[in-house]
PDB file of C-alpha atoms in Angstrom:
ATOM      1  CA  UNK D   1       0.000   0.000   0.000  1.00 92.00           C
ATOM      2  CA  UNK D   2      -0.758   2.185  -1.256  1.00 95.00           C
ATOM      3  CA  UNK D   3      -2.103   1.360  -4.487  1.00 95.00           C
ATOM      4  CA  UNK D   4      -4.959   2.173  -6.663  1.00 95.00           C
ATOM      5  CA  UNK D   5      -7.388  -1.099  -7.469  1.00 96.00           C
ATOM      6  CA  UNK D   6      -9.539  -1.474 -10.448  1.00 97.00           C
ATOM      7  CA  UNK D   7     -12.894  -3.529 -11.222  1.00 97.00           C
ATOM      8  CA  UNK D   8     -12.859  -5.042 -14.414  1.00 97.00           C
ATOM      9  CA  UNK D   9     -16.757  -5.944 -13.481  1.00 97.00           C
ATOM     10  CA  UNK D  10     -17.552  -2.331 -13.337  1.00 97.00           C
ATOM     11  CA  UNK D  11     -15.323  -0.871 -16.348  1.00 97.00           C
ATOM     12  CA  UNK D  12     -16.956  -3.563 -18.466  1.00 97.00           C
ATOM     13  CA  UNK D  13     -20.531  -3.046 -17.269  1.00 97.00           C
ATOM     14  CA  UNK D  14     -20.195   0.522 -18.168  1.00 97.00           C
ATOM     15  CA  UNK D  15     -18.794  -0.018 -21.609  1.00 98.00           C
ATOM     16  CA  UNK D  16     -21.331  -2.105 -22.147  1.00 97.00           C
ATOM     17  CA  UNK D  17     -24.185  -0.049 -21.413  1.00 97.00           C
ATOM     18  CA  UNK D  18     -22.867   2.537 -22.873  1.00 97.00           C
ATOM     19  CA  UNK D  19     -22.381   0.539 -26.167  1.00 97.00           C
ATOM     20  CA  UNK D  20     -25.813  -0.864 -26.123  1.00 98.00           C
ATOM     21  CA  UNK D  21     -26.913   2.288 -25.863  1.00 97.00           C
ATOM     22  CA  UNK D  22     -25.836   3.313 -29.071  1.00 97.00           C
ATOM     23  CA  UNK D  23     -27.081   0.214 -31.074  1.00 96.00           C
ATOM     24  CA  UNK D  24     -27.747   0.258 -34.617  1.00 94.00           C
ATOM     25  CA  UNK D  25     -25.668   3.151 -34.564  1.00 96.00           C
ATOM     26  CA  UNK D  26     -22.677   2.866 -36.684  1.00 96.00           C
ATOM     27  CA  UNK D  27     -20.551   4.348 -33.610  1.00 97.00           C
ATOM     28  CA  UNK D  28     -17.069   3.782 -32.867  1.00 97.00           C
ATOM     29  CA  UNK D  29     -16.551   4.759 -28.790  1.00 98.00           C
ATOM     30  CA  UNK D  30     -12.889   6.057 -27.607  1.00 98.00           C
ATOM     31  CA  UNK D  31     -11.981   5.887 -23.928  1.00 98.00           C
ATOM     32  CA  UNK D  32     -10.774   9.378 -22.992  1.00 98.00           C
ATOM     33  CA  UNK D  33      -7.455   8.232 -22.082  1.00 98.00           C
ATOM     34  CA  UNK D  34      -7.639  11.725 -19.467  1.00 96.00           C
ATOM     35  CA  UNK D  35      -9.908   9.846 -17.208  1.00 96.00           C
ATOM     36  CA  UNK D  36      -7.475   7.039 -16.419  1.00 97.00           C
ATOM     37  CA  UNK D  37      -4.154   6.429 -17.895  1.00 97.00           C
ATOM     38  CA  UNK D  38      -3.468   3.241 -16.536  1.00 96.00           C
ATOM     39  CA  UNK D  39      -2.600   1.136 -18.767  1.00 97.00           C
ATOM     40  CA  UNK D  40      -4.277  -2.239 -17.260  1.00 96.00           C
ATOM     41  CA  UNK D  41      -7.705   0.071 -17.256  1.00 97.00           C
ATOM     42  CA  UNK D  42      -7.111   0.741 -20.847  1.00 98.00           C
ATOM     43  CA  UNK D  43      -6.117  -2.824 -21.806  1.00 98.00           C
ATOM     44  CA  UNK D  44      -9.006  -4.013 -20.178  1.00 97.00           C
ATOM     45  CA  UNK D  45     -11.475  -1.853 -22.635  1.00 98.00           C
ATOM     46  CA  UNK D  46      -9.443  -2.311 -25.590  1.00 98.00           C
ATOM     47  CA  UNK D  47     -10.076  -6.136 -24.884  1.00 97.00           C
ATOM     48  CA  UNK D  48     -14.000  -5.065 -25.367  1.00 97.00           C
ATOM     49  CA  UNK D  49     -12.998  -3.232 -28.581  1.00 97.00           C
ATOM     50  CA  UNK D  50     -12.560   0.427 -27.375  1.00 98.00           C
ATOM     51  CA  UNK D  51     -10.243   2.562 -28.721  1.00 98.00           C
ATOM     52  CA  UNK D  52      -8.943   5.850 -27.438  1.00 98.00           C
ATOM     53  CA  UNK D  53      -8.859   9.519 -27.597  1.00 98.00           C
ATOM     54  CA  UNK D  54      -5.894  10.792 -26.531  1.00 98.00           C
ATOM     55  CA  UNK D  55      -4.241  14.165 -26.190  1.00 97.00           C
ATOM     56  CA  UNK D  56      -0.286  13.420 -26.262  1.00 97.00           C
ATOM     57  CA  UNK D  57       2.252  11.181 -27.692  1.00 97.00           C
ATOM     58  CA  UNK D  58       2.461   9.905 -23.840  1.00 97.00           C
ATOM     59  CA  UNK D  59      -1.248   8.708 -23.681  1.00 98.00           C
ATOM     60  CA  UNK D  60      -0.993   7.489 -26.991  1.00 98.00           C
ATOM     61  CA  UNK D  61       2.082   5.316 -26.643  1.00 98.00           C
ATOM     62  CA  UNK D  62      -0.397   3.672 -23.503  1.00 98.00           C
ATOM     63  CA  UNK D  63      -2.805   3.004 -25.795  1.00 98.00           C
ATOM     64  CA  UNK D  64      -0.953   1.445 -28.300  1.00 98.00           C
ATOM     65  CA  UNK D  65       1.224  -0.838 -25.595  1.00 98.00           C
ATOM     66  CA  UNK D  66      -2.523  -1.437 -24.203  1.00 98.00           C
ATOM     67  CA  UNK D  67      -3.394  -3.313 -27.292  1.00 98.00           C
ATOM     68  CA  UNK D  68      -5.801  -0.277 -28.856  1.00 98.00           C
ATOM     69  CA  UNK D  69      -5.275  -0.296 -32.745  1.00 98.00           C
ATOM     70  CA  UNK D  70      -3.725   3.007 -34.214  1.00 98.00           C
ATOM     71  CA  UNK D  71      -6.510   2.943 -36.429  1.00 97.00           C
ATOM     72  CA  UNK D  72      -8.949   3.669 -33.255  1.00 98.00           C
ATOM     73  CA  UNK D  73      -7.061   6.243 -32.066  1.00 98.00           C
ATOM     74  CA  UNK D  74      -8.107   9.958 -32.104  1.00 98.00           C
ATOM     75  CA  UNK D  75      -5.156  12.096 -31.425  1.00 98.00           C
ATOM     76  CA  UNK D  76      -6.935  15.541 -29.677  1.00 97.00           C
ATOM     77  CA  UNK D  77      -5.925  17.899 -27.391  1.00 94.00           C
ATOM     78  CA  UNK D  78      -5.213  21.794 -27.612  1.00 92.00           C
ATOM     79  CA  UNK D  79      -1.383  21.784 -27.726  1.00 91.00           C
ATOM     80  CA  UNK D  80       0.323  19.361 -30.541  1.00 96.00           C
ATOM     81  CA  UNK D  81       3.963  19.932 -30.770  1.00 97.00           C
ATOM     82  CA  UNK D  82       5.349  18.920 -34.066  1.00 98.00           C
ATOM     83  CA  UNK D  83       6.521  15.713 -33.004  1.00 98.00           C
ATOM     84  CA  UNK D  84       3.715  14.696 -31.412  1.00 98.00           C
ATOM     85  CA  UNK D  85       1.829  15.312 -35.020  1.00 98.00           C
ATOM     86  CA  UNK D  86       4.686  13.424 -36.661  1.00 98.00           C
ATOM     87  CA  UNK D  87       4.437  10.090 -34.034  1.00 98.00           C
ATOM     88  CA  UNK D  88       0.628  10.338 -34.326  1.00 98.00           C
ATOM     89  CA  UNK D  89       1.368  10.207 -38.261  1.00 98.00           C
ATOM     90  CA  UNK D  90       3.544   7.605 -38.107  1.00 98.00           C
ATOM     91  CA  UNK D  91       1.416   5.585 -35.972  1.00 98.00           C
ATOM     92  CA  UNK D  92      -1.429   5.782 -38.408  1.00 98.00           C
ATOM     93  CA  UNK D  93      -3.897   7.146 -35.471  1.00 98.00           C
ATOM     94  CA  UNK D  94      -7.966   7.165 -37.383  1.00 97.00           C
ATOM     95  CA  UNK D  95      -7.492  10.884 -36.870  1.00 97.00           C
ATOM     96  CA  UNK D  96      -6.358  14.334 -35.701  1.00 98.00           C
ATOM     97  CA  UNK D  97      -8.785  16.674 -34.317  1.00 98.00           C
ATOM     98  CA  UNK D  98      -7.459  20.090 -35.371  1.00 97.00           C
ATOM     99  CA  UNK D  99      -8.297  22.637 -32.401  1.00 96.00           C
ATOM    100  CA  UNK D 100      -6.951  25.857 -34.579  1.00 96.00           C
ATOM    101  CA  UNK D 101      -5.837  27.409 -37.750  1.00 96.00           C
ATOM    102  CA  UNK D 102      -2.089  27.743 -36.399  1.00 96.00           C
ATOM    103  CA  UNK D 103      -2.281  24.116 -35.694  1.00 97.00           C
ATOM    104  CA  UNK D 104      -3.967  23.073 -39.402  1.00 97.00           C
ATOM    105  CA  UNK D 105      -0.724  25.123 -40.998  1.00 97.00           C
ATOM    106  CA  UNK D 106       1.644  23.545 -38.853  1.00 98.00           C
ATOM    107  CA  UNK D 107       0.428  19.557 -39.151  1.00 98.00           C
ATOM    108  CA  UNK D 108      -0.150  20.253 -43.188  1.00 98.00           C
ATOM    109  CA  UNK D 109       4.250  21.201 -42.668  1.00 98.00           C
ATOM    110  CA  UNK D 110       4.662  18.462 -40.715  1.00 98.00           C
ATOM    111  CA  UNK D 111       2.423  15.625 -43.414  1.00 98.00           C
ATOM    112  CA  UNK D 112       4.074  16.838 -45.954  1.00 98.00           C
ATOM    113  CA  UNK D 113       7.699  16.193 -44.846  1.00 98.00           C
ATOM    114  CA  UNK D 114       6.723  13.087 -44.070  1.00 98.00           C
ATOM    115  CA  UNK D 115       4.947  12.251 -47.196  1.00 98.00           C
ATOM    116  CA  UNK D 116       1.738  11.309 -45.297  1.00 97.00           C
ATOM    117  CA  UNK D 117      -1.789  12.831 -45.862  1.00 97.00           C
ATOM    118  CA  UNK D 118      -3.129  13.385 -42.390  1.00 98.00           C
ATOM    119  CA  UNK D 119      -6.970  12.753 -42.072  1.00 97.00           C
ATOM    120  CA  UNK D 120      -8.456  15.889 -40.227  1.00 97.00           C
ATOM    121  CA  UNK D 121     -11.759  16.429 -38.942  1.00 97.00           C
ATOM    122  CA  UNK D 122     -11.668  20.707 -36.941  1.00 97.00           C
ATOM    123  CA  UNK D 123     -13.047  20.699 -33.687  1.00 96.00           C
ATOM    124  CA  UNK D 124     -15.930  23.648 -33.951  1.00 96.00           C
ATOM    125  CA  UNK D 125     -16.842  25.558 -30.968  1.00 92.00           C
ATOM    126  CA  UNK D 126     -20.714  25.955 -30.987  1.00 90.00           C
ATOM    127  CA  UNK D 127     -20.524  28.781 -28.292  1.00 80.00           C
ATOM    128  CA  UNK D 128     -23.337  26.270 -26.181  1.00 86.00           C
ATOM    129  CA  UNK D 129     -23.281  26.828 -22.440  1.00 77.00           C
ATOM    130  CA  UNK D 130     -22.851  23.230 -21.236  1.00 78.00           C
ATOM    131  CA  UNK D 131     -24.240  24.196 -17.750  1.00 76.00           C
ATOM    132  CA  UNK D 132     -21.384  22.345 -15.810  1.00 79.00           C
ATOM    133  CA  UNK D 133     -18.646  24.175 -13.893  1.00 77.00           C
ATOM    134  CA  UNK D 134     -16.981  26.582 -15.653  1.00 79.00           C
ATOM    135  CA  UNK D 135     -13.800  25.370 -15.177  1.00 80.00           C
ATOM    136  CA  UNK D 136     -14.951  22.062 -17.080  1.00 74.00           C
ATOM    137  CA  UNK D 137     -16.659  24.079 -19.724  1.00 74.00           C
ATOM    138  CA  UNK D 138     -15.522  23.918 -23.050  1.00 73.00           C
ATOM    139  CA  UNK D 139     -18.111  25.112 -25.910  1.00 69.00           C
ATOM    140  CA  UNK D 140     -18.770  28.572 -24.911  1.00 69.00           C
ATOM    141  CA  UNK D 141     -16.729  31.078 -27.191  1.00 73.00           C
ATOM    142  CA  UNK D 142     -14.702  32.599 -24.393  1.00 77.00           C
ATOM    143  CA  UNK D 143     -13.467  29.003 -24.194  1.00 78.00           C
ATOM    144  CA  UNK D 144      -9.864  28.295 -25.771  1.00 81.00           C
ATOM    145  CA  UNK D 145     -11.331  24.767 -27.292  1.00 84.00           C
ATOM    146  CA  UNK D 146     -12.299  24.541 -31.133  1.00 90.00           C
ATOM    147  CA  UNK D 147     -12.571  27.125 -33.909  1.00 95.00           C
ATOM    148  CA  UNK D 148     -14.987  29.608 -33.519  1.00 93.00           C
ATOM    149  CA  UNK D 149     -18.269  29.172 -34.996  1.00 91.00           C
ATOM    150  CA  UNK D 150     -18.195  32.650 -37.308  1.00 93.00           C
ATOM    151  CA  UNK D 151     -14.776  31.380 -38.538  1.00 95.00           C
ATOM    152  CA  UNK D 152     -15.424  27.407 -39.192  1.00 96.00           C
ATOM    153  CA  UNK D 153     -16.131  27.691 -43.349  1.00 96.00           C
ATOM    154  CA  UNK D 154     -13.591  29.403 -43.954  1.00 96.00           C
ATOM    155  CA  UNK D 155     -10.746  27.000 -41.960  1.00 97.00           C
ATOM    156  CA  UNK D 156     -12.073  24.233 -43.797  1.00 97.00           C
ATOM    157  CA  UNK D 157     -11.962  26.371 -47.168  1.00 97.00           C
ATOM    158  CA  UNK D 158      -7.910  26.567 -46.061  1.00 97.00           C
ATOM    159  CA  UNK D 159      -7.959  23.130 -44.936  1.00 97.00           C
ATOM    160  CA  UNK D 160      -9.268  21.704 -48.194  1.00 96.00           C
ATOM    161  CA  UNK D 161      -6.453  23.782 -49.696  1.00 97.00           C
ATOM    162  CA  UNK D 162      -3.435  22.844 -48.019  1.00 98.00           C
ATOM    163  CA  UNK D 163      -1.306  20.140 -48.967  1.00 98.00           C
ATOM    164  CA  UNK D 164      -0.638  16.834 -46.721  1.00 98.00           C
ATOM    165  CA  UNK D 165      -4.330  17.205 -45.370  1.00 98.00           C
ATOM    166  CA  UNK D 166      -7.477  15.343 -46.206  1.00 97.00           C
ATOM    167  CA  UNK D 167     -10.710  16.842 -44.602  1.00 96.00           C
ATOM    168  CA  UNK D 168     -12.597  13.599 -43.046  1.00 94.00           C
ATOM    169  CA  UNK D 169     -14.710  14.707 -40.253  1.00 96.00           C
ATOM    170  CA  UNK D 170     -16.620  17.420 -38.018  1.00 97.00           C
ATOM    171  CA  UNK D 171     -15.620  17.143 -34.232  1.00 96.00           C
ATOM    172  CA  UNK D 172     -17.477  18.710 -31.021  1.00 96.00           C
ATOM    173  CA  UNK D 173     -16.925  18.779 -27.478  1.00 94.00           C
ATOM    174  CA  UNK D 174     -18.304  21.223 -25.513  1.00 91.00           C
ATOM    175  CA  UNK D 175     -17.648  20.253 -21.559  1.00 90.00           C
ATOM    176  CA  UNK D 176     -17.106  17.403 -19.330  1.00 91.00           C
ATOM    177  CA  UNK D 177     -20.153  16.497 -16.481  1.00 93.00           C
ATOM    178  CA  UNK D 178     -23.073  17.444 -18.167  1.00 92.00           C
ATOM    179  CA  UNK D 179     -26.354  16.237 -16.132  1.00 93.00           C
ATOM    180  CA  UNK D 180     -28.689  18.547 -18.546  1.00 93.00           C
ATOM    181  CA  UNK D 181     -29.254  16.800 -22.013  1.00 95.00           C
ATOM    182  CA  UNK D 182     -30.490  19.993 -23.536  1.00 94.00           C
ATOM    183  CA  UNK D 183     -26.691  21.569 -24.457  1.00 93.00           C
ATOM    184  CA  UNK D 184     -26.282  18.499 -26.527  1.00 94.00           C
ATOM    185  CA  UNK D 185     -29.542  19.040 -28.164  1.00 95.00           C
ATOM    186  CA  UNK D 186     -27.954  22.309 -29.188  1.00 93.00           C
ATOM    187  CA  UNK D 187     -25.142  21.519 -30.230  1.00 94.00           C
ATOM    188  CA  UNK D 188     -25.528  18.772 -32.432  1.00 95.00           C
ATOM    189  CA  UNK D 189     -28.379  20.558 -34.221  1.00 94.00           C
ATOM    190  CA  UNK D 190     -26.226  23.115 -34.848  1.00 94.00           C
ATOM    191  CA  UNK D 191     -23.655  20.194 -36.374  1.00 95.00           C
ATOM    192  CA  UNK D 192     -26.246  19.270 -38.303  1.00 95.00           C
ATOM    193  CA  UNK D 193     -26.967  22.332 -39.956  1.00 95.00           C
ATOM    194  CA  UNK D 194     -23.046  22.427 -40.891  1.00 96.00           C
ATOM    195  CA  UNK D 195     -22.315  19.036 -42.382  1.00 96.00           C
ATOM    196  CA  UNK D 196     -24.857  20.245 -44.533  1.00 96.00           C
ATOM    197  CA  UNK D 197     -23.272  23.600 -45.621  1.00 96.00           C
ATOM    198  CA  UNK D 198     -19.861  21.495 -45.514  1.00 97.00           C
ATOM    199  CA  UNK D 199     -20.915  19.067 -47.855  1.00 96.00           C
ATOM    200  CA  UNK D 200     -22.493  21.814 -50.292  1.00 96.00           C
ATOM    201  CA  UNK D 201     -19.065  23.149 -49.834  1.00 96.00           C
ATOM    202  CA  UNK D 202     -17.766  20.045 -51.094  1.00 95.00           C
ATOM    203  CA  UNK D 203     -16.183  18.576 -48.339  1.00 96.00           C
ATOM    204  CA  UNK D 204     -16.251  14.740 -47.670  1.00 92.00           C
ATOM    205  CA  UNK D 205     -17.595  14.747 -43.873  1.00 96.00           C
ATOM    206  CA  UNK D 206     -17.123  11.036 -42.772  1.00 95.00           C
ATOM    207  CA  UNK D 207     -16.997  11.269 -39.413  1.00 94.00           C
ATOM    208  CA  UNK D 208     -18.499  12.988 -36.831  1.00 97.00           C
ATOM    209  CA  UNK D 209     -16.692  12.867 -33.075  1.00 97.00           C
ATOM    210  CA  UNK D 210     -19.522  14.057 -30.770  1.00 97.00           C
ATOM    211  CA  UNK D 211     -17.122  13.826 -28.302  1.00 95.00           C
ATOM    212  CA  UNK D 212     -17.774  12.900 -24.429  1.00 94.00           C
ATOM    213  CA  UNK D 213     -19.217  14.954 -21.364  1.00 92.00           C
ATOM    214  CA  UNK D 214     -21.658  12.709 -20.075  1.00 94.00           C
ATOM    215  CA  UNK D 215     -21.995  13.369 -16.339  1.00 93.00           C
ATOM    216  CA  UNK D 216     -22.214  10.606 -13.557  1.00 93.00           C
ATOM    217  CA  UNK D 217     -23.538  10.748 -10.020  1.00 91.00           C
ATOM    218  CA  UNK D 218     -21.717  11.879  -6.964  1.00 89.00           C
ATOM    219  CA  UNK D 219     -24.351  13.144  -4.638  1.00 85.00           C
ATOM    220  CA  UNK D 220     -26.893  10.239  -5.540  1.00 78.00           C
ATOM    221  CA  UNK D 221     -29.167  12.717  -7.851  1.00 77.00           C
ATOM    222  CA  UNK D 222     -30.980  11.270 -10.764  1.00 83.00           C
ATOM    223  CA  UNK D 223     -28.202  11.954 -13.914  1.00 91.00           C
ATOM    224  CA  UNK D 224     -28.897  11.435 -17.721  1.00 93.00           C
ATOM    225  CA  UNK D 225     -28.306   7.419 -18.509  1.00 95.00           C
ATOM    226  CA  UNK D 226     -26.575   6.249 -22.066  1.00 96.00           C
ATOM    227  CA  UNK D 227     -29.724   4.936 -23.157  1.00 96.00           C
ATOM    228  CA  UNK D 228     -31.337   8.634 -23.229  1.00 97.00           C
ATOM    229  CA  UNK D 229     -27.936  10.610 -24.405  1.00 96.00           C
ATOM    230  CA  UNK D 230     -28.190   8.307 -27.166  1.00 97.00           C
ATOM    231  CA  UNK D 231     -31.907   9.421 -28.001  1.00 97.00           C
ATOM    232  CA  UNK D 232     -30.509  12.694 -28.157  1.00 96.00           C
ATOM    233  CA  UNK D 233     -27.745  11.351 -30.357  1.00 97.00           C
ATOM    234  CA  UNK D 234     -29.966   9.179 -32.922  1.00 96.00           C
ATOM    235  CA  UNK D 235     -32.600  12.387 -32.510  1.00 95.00           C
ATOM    236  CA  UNK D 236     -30.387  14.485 -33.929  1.00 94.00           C
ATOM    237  CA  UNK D 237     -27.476  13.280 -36.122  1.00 95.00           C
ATOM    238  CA  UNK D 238     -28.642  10.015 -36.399  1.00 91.00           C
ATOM    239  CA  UNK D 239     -29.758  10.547 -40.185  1.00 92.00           C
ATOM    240  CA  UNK D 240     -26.544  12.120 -41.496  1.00 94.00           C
ATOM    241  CA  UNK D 241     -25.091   8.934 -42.982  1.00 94.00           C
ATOM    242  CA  UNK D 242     -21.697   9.677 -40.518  1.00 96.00           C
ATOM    243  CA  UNK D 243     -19.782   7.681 -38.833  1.00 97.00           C
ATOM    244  CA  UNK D 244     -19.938   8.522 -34.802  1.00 98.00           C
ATOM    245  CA  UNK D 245     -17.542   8.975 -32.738  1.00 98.00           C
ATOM    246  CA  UNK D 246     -17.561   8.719 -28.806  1.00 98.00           C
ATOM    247  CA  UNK D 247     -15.261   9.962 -26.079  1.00 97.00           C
ATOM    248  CA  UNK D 248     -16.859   8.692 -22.853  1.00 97.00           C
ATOM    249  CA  UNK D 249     -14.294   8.797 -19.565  1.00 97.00           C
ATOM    250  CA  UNK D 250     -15.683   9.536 -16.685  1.00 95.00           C
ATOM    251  CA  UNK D 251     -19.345   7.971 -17.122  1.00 96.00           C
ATOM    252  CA  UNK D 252     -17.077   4.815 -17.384  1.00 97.00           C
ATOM    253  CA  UNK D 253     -14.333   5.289 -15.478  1.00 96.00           C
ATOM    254  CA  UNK D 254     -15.794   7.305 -12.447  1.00 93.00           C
ATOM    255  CA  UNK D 255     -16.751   4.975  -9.658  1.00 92.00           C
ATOM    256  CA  UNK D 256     -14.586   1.792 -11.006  1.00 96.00           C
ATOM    257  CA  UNK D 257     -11.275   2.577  -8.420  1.00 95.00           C
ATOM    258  CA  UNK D 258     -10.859   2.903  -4.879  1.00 96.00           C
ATOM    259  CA  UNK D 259      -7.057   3.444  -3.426  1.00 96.00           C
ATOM    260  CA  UNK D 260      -6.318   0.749  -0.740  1.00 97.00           C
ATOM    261  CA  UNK D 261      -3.912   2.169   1.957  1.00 97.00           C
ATOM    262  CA  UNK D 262      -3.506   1.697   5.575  1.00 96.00           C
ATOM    263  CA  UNK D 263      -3.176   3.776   8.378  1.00 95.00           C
ATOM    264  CA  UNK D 264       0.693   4.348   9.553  1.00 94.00           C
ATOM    265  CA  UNK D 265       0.337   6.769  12.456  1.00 96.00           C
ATOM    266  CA  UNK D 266      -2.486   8.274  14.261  1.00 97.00           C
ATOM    267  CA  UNK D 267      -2.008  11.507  15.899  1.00 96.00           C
ATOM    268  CA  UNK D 268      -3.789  13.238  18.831  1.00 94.00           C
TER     269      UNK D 268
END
């Protein structure tokens, strides 16, 4: 002691639910690698056929010894270096979630030295209030996550024009602990609305990462279950002939540890 212990029961109940929420869905779900980094808790979900969203070449080198596929990897995360973009390249992660248009110059630099097109989908920022804390917040437009919404066309107009980049996807994220279904609603019509003014733009949307930010319960209050986050889900982008993406961590993760230890002293 001390050490931190792990149910497998409970990591692959929660998968599981979550999955069969999204049934008949054609979904791909990616542990957020953030909510536990161990890499027994990832092996264990890549054994049920998870893969990963990570946000460094650190959590992705634990996926990848965890037995997750490259090709279900999403590489996210604010703050790419170069050779993070190049190891996520060379790995042959699904794909990059580009959070800026510094970042989409910089990755098209670093495909093309390395002779590798580098599939893309821009993380938009729908400016919706996720009504969570604010320091957990990330869709608002005072946020530092995701292109703004005015400026989204036009970064995939550059994108589509840049060399060493091939537009696949839409991604959106907008907070982490969400008990209130409605922000979702919100956003994801608005992501509706712009796959179709993408697609009339000519881009090939594929995918669509929908991210994660599904709240769990730590005061014993009633919280949204998969089962109706996925109504939301099929309500709204359900019909848009994408592939879905998922980045669930702490509605799986959150109550499957405790940390055994042992009292050494006790002082008066």
């Amino acid at each position: 002691t001390p050490f931190y212990c792990y149910s497998t029961a409970t990591l692959e109940r929660h998968y599981q639910v979550f999955k069969d929420a999204l049934d008949g869905l054609d979904a791909g779900i990616c542990f957020a690698v953030k909510a536990n980094s161990n890499i027994a808790v990832i092996a264990a979900l890549a054994r049920l056929g998870a893969g990963a969203d990570v946000v460094s070449s650190g959590e992705m080198k634990r996926a990848l010894v965890a037995g997750v596929p490259a090709a279900n990897i999403l590489f996210s995360g604010v703050g790419k270096t170069e050779d993070e973009m190049a190891a996520a390249l060379k790995a042959g992660v699904l794909q990059i979630n580009v959070e800026s248009a510094p970042e989409l110059e910089t990755l098209s630099a670093v495909a093309s030295s390395l002779g590798i097109d580098a599939n893309v989908a821009i993380r938009v920022n729908p400016d919706v209030d996720a009504l969570t804390h604010e320091k957990i917040a990330t869709g608002k437009s005072e946020n530092k996550f995701g292109v703004d919404w005015p400026d989204v066309q036009g970064v995939y107009a550059r994108a589509a024009a840049l060399p060493g980049i091939r537009v696949t996807g839409v991604a959106v994220h907008i907070g982490s602990q969400i008990l209130d279904l409605e922000p979702f609603r919100r956003a994801y019509g608005m992501v509706v609305d712009l796959v179709g003014t993408l697609r009339a733009d000519g881009h090939g949307i594929e995918h669509l990462d929908l991210g994660g930010g599904l709240g769990i319960p730590y005061d014993r209050g009633m919280t949204p279950s998969p089962a109706e986050y996925a109504g939301v889900v099929r309500d709204g982008v359900g019909d848009l002939g994408c592939r879905l993406l998922f980045e669930p961590g702490r509605v799986i993760m959150g109550n499957a540890g405790v940390l055994v230890t042992r009292v050494v002293y006790v002082k008066e």
